Short mmCIF file of C-alpha atoms and ligand atoms in Angstrom, two decimals:
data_model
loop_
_atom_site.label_atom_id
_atom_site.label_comp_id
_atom_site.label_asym_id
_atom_site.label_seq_id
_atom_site.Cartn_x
_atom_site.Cartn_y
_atom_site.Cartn_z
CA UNK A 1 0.00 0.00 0.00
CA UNK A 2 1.07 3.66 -1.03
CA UNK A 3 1.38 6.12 2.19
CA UNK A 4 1.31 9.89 1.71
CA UNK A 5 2.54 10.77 4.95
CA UNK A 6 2.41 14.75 6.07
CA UNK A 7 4.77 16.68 8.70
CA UNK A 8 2.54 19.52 10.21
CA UNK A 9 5.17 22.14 11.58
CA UNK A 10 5.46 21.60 15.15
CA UNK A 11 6.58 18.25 13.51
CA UNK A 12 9.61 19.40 11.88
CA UNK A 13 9.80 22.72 14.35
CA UNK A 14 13.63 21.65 14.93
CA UNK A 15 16.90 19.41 14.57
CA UNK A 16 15.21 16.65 17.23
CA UNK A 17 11.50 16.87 15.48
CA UNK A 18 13.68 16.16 12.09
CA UNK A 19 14.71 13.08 13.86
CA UNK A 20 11.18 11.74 14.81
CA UNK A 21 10.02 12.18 11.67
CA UNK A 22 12.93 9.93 10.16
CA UNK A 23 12.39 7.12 12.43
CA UNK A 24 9.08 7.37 11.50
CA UNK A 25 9.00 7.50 7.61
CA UNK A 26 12.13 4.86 7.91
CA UNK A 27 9.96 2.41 10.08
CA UNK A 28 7.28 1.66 7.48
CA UNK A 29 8.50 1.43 3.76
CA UNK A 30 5.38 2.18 2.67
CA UNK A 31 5.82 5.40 3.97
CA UNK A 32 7.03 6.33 0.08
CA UNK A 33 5.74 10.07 -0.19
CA UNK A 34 6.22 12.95 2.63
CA UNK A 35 5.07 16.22 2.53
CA UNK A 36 6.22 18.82 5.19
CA UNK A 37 4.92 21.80 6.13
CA UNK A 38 7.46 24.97 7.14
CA UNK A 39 9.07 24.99 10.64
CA UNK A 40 6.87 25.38 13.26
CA UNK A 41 7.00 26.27 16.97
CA UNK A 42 9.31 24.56 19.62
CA UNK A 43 7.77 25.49 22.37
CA UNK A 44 4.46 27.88 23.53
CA UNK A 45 6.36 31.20 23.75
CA UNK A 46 8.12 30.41 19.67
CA UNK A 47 6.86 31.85 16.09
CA UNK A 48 5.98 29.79 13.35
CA UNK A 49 8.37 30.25 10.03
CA UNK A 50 5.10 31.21 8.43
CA UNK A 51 4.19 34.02 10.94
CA UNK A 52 7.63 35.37 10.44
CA UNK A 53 7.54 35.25 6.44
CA UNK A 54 4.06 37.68 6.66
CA UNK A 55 5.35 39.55 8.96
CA UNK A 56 8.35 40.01 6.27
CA UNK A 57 5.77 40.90 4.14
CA UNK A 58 4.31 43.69 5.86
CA UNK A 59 7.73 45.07 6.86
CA UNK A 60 8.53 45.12 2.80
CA UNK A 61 4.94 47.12 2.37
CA UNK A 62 5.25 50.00 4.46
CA UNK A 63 9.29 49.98 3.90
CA UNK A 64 10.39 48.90 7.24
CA UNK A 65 13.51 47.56 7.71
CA UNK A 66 13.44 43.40 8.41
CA UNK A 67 16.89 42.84 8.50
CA UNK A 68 17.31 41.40 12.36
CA UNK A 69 13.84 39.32 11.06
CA UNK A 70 15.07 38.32 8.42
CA UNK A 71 18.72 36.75 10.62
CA UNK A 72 16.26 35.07 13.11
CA UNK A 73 14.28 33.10 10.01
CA UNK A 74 17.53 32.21 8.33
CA UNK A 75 19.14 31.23 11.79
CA UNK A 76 16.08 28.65 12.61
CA UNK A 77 17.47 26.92 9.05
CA UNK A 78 21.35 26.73 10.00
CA UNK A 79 20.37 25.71 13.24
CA UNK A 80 18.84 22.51 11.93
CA UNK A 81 21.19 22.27 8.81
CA UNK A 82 24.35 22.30 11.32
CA UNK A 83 22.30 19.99 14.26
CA UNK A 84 21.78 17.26 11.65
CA UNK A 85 25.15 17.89 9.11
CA UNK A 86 23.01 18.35 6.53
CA UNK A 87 25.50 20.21 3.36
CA UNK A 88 22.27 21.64 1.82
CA UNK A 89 23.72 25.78 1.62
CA UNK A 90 21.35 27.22 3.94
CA UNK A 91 22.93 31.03 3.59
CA UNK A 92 23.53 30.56 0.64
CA UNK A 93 19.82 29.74 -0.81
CA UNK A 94 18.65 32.22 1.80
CA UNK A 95 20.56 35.01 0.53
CA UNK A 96 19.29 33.92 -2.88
CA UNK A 97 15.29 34.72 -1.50
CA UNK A 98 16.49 37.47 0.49
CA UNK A 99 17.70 39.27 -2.95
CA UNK A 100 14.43 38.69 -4.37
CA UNK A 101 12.02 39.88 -1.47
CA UNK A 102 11.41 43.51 -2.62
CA UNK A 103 10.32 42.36 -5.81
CA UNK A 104 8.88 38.69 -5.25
CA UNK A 105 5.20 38.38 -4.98
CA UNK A 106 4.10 38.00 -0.64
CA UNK A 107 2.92 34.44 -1.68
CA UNK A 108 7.07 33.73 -3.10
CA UNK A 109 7.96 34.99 0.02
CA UNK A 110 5.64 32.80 2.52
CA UNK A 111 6.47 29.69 0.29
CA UNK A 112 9.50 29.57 1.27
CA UNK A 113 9.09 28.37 4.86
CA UNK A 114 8.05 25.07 2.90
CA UNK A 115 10.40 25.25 0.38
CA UNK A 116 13.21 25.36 3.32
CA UNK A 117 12.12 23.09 5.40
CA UNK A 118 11.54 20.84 2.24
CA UNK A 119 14.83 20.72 1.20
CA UNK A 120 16.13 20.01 4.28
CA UNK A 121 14.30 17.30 4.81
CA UNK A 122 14.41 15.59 1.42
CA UNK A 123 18.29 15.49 2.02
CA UNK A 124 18.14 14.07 5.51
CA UNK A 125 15.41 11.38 4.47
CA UNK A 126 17.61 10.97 1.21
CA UNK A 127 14.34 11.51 -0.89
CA UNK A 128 14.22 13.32 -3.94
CA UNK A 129 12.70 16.70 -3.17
CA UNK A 130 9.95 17.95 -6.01
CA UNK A 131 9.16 21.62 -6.01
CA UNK A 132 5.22 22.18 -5.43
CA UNK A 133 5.71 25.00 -7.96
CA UNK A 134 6.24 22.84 -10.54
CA UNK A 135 3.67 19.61 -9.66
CA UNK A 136 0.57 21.50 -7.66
CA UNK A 137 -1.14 23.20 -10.40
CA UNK A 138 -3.18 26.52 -9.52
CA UNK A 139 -5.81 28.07 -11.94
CA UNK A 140 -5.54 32.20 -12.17
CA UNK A 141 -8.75 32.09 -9.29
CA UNK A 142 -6.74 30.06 -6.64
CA UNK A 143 -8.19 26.64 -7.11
CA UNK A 144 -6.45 23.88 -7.39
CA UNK A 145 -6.44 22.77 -11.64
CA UNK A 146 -6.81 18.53 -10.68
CA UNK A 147 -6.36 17.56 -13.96
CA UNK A 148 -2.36 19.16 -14.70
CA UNK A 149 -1.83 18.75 -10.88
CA UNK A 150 -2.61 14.78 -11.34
CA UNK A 151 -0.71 14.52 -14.79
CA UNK A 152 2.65 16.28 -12.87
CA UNK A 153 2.27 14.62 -9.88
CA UNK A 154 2.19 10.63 -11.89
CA UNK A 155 5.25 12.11 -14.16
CA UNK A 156 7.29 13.19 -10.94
CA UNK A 157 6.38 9.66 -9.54
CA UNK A 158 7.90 7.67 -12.36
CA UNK A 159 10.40 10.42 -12.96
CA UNK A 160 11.60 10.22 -9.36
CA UNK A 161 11.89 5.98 -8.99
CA UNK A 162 8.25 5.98 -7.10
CA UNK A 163 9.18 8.51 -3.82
CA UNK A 164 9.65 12.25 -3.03
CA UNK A 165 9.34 14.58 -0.85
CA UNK A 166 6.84 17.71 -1.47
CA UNK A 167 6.82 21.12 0.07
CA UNK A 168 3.07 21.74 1.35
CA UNK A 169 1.06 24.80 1.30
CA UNK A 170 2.00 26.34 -2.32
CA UNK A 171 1.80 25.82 -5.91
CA UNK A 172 1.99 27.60 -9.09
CA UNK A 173 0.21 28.89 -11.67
CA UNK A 174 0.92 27.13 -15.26
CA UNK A 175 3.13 30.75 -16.10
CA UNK A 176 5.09 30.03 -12.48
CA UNK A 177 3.33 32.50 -10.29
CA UNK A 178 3.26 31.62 -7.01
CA UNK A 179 -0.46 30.37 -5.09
CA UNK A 180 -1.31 29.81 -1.71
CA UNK A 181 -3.53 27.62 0.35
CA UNK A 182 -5.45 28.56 3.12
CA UNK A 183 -3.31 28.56 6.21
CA UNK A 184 -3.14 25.50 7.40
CA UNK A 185 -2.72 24.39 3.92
CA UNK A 186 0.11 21.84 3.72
CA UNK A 187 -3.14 19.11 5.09
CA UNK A 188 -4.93 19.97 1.54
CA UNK A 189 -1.44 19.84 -0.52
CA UNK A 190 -0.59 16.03 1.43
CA UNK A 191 -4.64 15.25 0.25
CA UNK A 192 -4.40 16.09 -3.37
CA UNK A 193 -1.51 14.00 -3.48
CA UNK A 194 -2.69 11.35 -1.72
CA UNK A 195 -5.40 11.38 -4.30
CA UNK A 196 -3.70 12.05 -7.35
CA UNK A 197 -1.56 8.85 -6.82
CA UNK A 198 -4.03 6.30 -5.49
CA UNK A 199 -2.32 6.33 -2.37
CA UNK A 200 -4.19 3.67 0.12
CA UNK A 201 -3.95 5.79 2.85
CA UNK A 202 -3.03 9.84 3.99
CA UNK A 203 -1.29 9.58 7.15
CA UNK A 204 -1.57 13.13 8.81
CA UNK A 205 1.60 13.45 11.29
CA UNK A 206 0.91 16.31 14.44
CA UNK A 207 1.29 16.97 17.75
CA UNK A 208 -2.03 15.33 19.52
CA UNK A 209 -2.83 11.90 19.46
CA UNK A 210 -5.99 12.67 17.19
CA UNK A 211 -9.26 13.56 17.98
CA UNK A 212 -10.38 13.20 21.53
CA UNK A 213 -14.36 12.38 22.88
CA UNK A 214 -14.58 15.85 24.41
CA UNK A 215 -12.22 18.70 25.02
CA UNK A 216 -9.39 18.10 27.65
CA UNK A 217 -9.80 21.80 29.12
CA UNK A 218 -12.80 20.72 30.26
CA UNK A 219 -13.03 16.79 30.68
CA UNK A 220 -9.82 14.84 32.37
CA UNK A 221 -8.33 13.01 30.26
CA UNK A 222 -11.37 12.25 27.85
CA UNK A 223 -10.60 9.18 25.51
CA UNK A 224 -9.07 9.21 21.87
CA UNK A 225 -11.41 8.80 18.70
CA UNK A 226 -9.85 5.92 17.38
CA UNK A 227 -12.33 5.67 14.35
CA UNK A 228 -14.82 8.27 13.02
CA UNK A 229 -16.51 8.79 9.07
CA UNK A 230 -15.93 12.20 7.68
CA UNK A 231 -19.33 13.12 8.25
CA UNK A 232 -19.00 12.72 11.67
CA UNK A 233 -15.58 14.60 11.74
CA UNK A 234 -17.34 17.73 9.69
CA UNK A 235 -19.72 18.07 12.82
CA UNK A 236 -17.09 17.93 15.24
CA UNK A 237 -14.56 20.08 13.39
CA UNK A 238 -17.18 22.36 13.18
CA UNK A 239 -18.04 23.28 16.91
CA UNK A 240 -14.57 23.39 17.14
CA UNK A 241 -12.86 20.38 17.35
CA UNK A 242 -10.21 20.88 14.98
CA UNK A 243 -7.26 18.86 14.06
CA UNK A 244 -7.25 19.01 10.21
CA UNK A 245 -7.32 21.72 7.65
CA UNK A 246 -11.32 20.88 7.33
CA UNK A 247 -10.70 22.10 3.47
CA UNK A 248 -7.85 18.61 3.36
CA UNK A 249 -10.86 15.88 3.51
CA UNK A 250 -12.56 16.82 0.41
CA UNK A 251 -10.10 15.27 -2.05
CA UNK A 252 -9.18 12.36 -0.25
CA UNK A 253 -13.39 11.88 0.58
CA UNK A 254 -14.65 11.71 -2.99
CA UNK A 255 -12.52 8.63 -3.57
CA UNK A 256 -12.41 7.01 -0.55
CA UNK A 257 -8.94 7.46 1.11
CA UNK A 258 -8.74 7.33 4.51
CA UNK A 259 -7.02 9.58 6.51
CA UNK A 260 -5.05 8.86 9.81
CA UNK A 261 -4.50 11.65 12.48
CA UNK A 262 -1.00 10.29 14.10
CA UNK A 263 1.20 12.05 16.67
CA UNK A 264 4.80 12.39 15.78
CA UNK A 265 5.94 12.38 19.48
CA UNK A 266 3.69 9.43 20.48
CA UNK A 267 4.34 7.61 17.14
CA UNK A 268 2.68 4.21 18.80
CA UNK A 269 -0.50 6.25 19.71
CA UNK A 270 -3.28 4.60 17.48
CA UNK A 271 -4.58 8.19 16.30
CA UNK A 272 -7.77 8.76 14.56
CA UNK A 273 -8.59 6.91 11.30
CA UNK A 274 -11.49 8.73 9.41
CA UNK A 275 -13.05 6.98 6.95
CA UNK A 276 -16.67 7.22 4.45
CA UNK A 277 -17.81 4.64 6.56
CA UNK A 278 -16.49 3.05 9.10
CA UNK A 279 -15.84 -1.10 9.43
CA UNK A 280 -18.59 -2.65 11.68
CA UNK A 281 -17.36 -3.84 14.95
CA UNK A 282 -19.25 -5.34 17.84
CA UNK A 283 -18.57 -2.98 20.68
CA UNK A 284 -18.56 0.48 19.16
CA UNK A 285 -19.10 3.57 21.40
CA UNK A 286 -22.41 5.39 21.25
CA UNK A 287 -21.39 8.91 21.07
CA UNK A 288 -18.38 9.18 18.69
CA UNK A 289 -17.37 12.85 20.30
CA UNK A 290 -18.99 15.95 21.99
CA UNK A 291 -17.89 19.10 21.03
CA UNK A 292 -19.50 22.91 21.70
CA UNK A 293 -19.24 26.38 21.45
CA UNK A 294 -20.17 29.30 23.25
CA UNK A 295 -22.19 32.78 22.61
CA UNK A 296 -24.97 32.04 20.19
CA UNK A 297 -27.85 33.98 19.85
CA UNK A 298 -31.06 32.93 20.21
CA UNK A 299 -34.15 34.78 18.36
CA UNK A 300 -37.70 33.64 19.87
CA UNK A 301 -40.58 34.80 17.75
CA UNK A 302 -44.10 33.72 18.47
CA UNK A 303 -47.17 34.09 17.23
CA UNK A 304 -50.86 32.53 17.46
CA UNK A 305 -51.83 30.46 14.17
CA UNK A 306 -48.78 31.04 13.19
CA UNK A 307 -48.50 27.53 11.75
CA UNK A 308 -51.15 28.18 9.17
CA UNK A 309 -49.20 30.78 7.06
CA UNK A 310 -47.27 30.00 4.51
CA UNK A 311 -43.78 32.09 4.23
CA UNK A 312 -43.18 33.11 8.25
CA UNK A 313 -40.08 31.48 8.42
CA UNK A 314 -38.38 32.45 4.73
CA UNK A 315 -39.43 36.14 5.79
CA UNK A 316 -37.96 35.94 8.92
CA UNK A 317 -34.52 34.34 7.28
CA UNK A 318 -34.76 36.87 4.36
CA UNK A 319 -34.76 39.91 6.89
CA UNK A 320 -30.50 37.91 8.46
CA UNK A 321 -30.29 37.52 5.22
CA UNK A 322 -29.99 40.91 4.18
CA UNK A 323 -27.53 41.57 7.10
CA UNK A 324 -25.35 38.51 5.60
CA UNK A 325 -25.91 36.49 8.70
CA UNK A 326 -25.16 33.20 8.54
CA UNK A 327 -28.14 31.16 10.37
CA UNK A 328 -26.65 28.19 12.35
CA UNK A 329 -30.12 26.50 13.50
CA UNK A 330 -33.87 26.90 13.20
CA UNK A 331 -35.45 25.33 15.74
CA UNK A 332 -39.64 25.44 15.32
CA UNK A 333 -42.68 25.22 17.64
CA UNK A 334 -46.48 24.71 16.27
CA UNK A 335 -46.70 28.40 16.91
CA UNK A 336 -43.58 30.00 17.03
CA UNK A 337 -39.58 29.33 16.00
CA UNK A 338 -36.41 30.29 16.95
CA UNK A 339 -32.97 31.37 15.28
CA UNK A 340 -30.07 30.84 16.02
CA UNK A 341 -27.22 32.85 15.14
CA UNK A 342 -23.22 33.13 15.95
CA UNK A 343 -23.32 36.37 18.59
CA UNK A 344 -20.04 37.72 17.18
CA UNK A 345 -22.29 38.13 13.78
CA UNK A 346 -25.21 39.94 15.09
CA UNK A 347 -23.11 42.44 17.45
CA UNK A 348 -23.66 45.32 15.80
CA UNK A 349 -27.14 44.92 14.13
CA UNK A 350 -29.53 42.61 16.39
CA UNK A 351 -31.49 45.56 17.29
CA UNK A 352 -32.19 46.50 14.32
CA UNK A 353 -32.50 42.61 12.93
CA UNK A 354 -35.64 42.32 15.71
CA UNK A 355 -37.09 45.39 14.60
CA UNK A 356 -37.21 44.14 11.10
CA UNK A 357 -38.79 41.56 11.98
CA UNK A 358 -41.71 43.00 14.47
CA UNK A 359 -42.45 45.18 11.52
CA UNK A 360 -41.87 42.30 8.98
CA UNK A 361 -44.00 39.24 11.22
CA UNK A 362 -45.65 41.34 13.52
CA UNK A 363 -45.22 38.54 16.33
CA UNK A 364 -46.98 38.44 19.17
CA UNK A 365 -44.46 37.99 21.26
CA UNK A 366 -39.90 37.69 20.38
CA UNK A 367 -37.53 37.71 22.20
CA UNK A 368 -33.69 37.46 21.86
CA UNK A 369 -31.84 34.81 24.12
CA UNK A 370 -27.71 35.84 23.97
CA UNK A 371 -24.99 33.34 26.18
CA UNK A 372 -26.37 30.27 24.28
CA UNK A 373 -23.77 27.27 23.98
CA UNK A 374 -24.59 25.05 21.64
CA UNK A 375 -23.57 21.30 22.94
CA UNK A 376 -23.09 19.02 19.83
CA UNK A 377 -23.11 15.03 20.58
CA UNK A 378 -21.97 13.24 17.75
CA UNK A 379 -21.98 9.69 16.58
CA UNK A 380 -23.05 7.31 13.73
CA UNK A 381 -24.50 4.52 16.40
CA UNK A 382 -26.81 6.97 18.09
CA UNK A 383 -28.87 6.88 15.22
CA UNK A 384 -32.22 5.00 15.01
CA UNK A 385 -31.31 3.40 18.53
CA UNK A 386 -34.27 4.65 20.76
CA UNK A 387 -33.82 6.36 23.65
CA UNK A 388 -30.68 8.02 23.49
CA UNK A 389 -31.73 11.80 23.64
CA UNK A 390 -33.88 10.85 25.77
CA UNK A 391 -31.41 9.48 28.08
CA UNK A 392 -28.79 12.47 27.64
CA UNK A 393 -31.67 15.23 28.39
CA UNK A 394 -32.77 13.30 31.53
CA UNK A 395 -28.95 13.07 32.51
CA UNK A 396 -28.82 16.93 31.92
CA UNK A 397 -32.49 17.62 33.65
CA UNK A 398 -30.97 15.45 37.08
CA UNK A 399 -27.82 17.37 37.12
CA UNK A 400 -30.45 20.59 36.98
CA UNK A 401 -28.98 22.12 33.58
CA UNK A 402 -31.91 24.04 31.67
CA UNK A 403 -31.87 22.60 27.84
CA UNK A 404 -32.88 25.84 26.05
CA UNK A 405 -33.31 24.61 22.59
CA UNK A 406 -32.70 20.68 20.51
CA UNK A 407 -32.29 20.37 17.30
CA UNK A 408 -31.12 16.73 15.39
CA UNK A 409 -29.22 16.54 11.93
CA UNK A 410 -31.17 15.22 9.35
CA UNK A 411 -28.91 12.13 9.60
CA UNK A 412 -29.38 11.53 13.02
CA UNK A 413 -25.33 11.35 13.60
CA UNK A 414 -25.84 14.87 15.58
CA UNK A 415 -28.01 15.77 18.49
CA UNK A 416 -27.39 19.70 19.23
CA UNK A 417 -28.90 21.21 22.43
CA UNK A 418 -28.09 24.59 23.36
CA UNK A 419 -28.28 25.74 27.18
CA UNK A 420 -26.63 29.21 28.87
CA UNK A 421 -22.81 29.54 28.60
CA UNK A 422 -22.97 29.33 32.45
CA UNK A 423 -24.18 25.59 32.23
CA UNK A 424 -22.08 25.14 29.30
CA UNK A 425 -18.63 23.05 31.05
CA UNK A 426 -21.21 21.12 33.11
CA UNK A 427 -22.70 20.16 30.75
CA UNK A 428 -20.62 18.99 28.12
CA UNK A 429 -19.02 17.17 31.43
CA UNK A 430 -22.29 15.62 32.47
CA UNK A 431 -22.75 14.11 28.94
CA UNK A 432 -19.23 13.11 28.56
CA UNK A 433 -19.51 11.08 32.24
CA UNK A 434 -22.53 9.31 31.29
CA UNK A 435 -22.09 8.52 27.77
CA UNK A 436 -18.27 9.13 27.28
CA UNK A 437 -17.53 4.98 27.42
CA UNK A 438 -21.08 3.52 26.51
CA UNK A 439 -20.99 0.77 24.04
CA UNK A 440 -23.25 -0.61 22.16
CA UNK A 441 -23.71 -4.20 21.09
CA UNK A 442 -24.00 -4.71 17.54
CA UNK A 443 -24.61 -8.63 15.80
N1 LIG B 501 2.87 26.74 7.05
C1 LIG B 501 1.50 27.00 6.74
C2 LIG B 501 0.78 27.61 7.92
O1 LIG B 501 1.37 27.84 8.96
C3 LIG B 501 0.80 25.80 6.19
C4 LIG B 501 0.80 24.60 7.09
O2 LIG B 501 1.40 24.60 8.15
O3 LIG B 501 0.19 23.60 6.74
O4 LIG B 501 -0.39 27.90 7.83
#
């Protein structure tokens, strides 16, 4: 089996990360393709490469000198180069960029955190380094053009005796300009290569042991994910619970690569394998994860007979609408329905959103709800097994935590319940001490 297998920066933040992430690629030989990301931080108080190369940037805009920034990027490089006696000509190559800055594009200029780090590593893996300029294929727009980016990527396969190693994060456009992902990026580069080579599976090397039940700030040690489908993963990442570059599963998704989260200083750690679906077992857990997030907006609008009109609902949406609000949940009563909104998008205008809509629905009765959490339990086996929110609202009604509104993905994978932000740590605890280690029995 093919493995793409991608360095996030903390991974390769230093000469001793290097040396993790050799043991690791040499331990497997199906470890064939690595993709790095640029040098991250080595410890809480550190910059990221990438940080530092905007921050060039800016200095370069408004004409500020960068010189002393400039020594402490380039110094990060020998460091490692020197650690490891690695002969690639760090100064050298770095004067080379350093030449260029004033007129480079910013997106040259960020790349090369990659394009460092890259190098370095291709020569102490003793891989054959492939520039991302020349194999990850941008359109003028900033996507990604799959079908050149799949023809380059096979050719520097056979070209390159079946292994490489790829800078993440950039490509090029097909006249060499330099592109960009989103930050984060160097997941969705290690994804579209994992796809365009029919790799069997995209190993995605970090710093946590992969996805965890619940948060750790607020649950003691809560248990590792060990399997979970990408559908399940998009609700999670969503309220939060973010390990991957959520942009990185779509092109490994459509043809059905897995992905597995590993930790490059706990390389034994099972991690998280996501998968489309994942392999029946007999003793699965019944909540995959919990996640949450705090101050949402609740809008309660009531009215009597409200449930015989047609359009209440689409007026209501059209008036957030034209505030570009983003509407996170709807959920409705025979008589009345609420919204709910992110509070950070409605700080400026909810007065004026609820007038709209008195004028707009004349209700006889709304009112707005701010401090909602919205508490999102998430797993494949809760569905069609009866009971289970049942069971997790009486375990939040004993412990005395008001459930202010429920809502259930269409799927059933998802229950969301949103309650105060004052209830909002209890609860997710609560949920995660009942239901944190229940199995289920399947045949
Ligand atoms: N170096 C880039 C960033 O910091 C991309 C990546 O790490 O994947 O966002």
């Amino acid at each position: 089996m093919i493995k793409v297998a991608k360095f996030g920066g903390s991974s390769v933040a230093d000469a001793s990360q290097f040396q993790k992430v050799r043991s690791i690629v040499k331990a497997d030989e199906d470890r064939r393709f690595v993709v790095v990301s640029a040098a991250g931080k080595r410890h809480g108080g550190d910059n990221k490469i990438t940080d530092l190369l905007l921050l060039v940037n800016a200095h370069v805009q408004y004409g500020v000198d960068c010189t002393s920034l400039l020594a402490t990027i380039e110094e990060r490089y020998v460091e490692i180069a020197a650690e490891l006696g690695l002969s690639f000509p760090v100064s050298e190559e770095f004067a080379k960029i350093v030449e260029k800055i004033e007129t480079a594009t910013p997106e040259y200029v960020v790349s090369r955190g990659e394009w460092l780090t890259g190098q370095l590593m291709a020569e102490y893996l003793g891989m054959p380094f492939v520039d991302a300029a020349d194999v990850i294929v941008f359109h003028h727009d900033g996507n990604v053009d799959m079908e050149r980016t799949q023809t380059r990527l096979r050719e520097a396969v056979l070209y390159n005796g079946g292994t490489f190693l790829l800078p993440g994060f950039y490509g090029a456009t097909v006249d060499g300009q330099i592109k960009l992902f989103k930050r984060g990026g160097g997941d969705i580069t290690g994804a579209i290569l994992a796809r365009c080579i029919d790799a069997g599976l995209y190993e995605n090397w970090t710093d946590v042991s992969g996805f965890l039940a619940a948060d750790p700030r607020i649950v003691d040690n809560p248990r590792g994910i060990h399997r979970i489908t990408f559908e399940e993963m998009r609700e999670l990442s969503y309220m939060g619970a973010s390990v991957l570059q959520e942009e990185a599963i779509f092109p490994v998704r459509e043809v059905n690569i897995p992905i597995q989260i590993k930790n490059t200083n706990a390389p034994d750690d099972f991690g998280t394998i996501i998968r489309e679906t994942a392999n029946k077992h007999t003793r699965e857990h019944l909540i995959t994860g919990i996640a949450g997030k705090k101050d949402f907006v609740g809008i309660y609008v009531q009215r009597a007979h409200m449930s015989n009109e047609v359009g209440c609902v689409r007026r209501a949406l059209s008036i957030l609408e034209n505030y570009n609000v983003s509407v996170e949940h709807i959920p409705t009563g025979v008589d009345s329905f609420a919204i709910v909104v992110n509070g950070d998008d409605v700080k400026d205008t909810i007065y004026a959103i609820v007038s709209d809509i008195q004028r707009e629905l004349k209700p006889d009765s709304i009112n707005v709800l701010p401090g909602l959490s919205l508490i999102s339990v998430v797993g494949r086996n809760m569905s069609r097994r009866v009971g289970t929110s049942g069971q997790i609202f009486g375990a939040l009604g004993q412990a005395g935590i008001n459930i202010r509104m429920i809502t259930q993905s269409s799927q059933e994978i998802s229950i969301i319940m949103g309650v105060q932000n004052e209830d909002f740590e209890h609860a997710i605890r609560v949920i995660y001490e009942r239901f944190g280690d229940a199995v289920v029995v399947s045949d």
